[in-house]
Amino acid sequence: MRKWRSPACKRERVSRKWRSPAHERERVSHKWRSLARKRERVSRKWQSPAHKRERGSRKWQSLAHKIGKAAQLVPSINENDNNISQYTFHIFLNQTILMNYTLFAFLFLVSLHVTGRPASR
């Protein structure tokens, strides 16, 4: 039996420290890693509070609210006192629709022209 303070015993103790099984050795670094993860999660939590964060149904609610606001600004059909502005608005709508159709027709004709060209030239 070796004496506890002998250099041989000390050497053995040091080497035993490094011969410890991997699952024991890993535990320390794993602990710090998990702590870091926890800290990161906490900081992320306070970066954007939940009541300010728009996620899931909240987002769509706000979007619907915005759409509703926009719909209020558009002249309604039921009111007869602002007939003139309503009329001009409808003219404007029809004009934009017609413009879109003409544009698409033109593009379609151009595409036909381009594809219908003879390959040999």
GROMACS .gro file of C-alpha atoms in nm:
model
  121
    1MET     CA    1   0.000   0.000   0.000
    2ARG     CA    2   0.138   0.338  -0.104
    3LYS     CA    3   0.171   0.631   0.130
    4TRP     CA    4  -0.088   0.898   0.054
    5ARG     CA    5   0.168   1.182   0.016
    6SER     CA    6   0.424   0.988  -0.189
    7PRO     CA    7   0.492   1.127  -0.539
    8ALA     CA    8   0.385   0.796  -0.695
    9CYS     CA    9   0.047   0.817  -0.531
   10LYS     CA   10   0.011   1.178  -0.641
   11ARG     CA   11   0.097   1.084  -0.998
   12GLU     CA   12  -0.160   0.809  -0.988
   13ARG     CA   13  -0.425   1.045  -0.857
   14VAL     CA   14  -0.356   1.293  -1.140
   15SER     CA   15  -0.368   1.025  -1.406
   16ARG     CA   16  -0.687   0.880  -1.253
   17LYS     CA   17  -0.846   1.222  -1.287
   18TRP     CA   18  -0.796   1.211  -1.665
   19ARG     CA   19  -0.894   0.848  -1.688
   20SER     CA   20  -1.243   0.923  -1.560
   21PRO     CA   21  -1.520   0.790  -1.786
   22ALA     CA   22  -1.653   1.019  -2.058
   23HIS     CA   23  -2.004   1.054  -1.924
   24GLU     CA   24  -1.865   1.196  -1.598
   25ARG     CA   25  -1.619   1.424  -1.771
   26GLU     CA   26  -1.882   1.567  -2.006
   27ARG     CA   27  -2.117   1.666  -1.727
   28VAL     CA   28  -1.938   1.990  -1.635
   29SER     CA   29  -1.921   2.138  -1.985
   30HIS     CA   30  -2.276   2.023  -2.049
   31LYS     CA   31  -2.387   2.209  -1.739
   32TRP     CA   32  -2.234   2.534  -1.865
   33ARG     CA   33  -2.382   2.480  -2.206
   34SER     CA   34  -2.731   2.437  -2.066
   35LEU     CA   35  -2.682   2.744  -1.846
   36ALA     CA   36  -2.579   2.948  -2.148
   37ARG     CA   37  -2.883   2.825  -2.336
   38LYS     CA   38  -3.106   2.922  -2.048
   39ARG     CA   39  -2.948   3.269  -2.028
   40GLU     CA   40  -2.994   3.314  -2.403
   41ARG     CA   41  -3.359   3.214  -2.377
   42VAL     CA   42  -3.416   3.465  -2.098
   43SER     CA   43  -3.249   3.747  -2.289
   44ARG     CA   44  -3.451   3.660  -2.598
   45LYS     CA   45  -3.764   3.667  -2.387
   46TRP     CA   46  -3.699   4.024  -2.276
   47GLN     CA   47  -3.584   4.148  -2.615
   48SER     CA   48  -3.939   4.143  -2.751
   49PRO     CA   49  -4.213   4.114  -2.490
   50ALA     CA   50  -4.502   3.886  -2.578
   51HIS     CA   51  -4.761   4.163  -2.574
   52LYS     CA   52  -4.565   4.351  -2.841
   53ARG     CA   53  -4.483   4.043  -3.046
   54GLU     CA   54  -4.734   3.961  -3.318
   55ARG     CA   55  -4.748   3.589  -3.370
   56GLY     CA   56  -5.011   3.340  -3.477
   57SER     CA   57  -5.371   3.452  -3.457
   58ARG     CA   58  -5.274   3.794  -3.320
   59LYS     CA   59  -5.109   3.881  -3.650
   60TRP     CA   60  -5.417   3.794  -3.851
   61GLN     CA   61  -5.640   3.982  -3.609
   62SER     CA   62  -5.438   4.298  -3.658
   63LEU     CA   63  -5.438   4.243  -4.033
   64ALA     CA   64  -5.817   4.207  -4.034
   65HIS     CA   65  -5.840   4.524  -3.826
   66LYS     CA   66  -5.630   4.713  -4.080
   67ILE     CA   67  -5.846   4.582  -4.366
   68GLY     CA   68  -6.157   4.692  -4.179
   69LYS     CA   69  -6.010   5.040  -4.132
   70ALA     CA   70  -5.934   5.059  -4.505
   71ALA     CA   71  -6.289   4.945  -4.587
   72GLN     CA   72  -6.427   5.229  -4.373
   73LEU     CA   73  -6.235   5.482  -4.582
   74VAL     CA   74  -6.375   5.343  -4.908
   75PRO     CA   75  -6.707   5.509  -4.995
   76SER     CA   76  -6.991   5.270  -4.921
   77ILE     CA   77  -7.280   5.189  -5.157
   78ASN     CA   78  -7.554   5.231  -4.894
   79GLU     CA   79  -7.493   5.600  -4.831
   80ASN     CA   80  -7.670   5.827  -5.081
   81ASP     CA   81  -7.538   6.164  -4.963
   82ASN     CA   82  -7.192   6.114  -5.112
   83ASN     CA   83  -7.323   5.985  -5.443
   84ILE     CA   84  -7.084   6.182  -5.660
   85SER     CA   85  -6.764   6.063  -5.490
   86GLN     CA   86  -6.899   5.707  -5.496
   87TYR     CA   87  -6.967   5.739  -5.868
   88THR     CA   88  -6.617   5.871  -5.940
   89PHE     CA   89  -6.469   5.591  -5.729
   90HIS     CA   90  -6.659   5.329  -5.931
   91ILE     CA   91  -6.547   5.488  -6.258
   92PHE     CA   92  -6.191   5.474  -6.129
   93LEU     CA   93  -6.230   5.107  -6.036
   94ASN     CA   94  -6.372   5.018  -6.378
   95GLN     CA   95  -6.092   5.208  -6.548
   96THR     CA   96  -5.823   5.018  -6.355
   97ILE     CA   97  -5.988   4.684  -6.434
   98LEU     CA   98  -6.009   4.768  -6.805
   99MET     CA   99  -5.649   4.883  -6.802
  100ASN     CA  100  -5.539   4.556  -6.647
  101TYR     CA  101  -5.732   4.356  -6.908
  102THR     CA  102  -5.588   4.553  -7.197
  103LEU     CA  103  -5.237   4.513  -7.058
  104PHE     CA  104  -5.279   4.137  -7.025
  105ALA     CA  105  -5.424   4.110  -7.375
  106PHE     CA  106  -5.131   4.305  -7.515
  107LEU     CA  107  -4.879   4.087  -7.330
  108PHE     CA  108  -5.058   3.773  -7.451
  109LEU     CA  109  -5.041   3.892  -7.813
  110VAL     CA  110  -4.673   3.978  -7.775
  111SER     CA  111  -4.599   3.633  -7.629
  112LEU     CA  112  -4.789   3.469  -7.919
  113HIS     CA  113  -4.592   3.677  -8.167
  114VAL     CA  114  -4.261   3.583  -8.002
  115THR     CA  115  -4.341   3.211  -7.982
  116GLY     CA  116  -4.493   3.196  -8.333
  117ARG     CA  117  -4.181   3.326  -8.502
  118PRO     CA  118  -4.002   3.085  -8.737
  119ALA     CA  119  -3.693   2.936  -8.574
  120SER     CA  120  -3.471   2.948  -8.886
  121ARG     CA  121  -3.369   3.301  -8.976
   0.00000   0.00000   0.00000
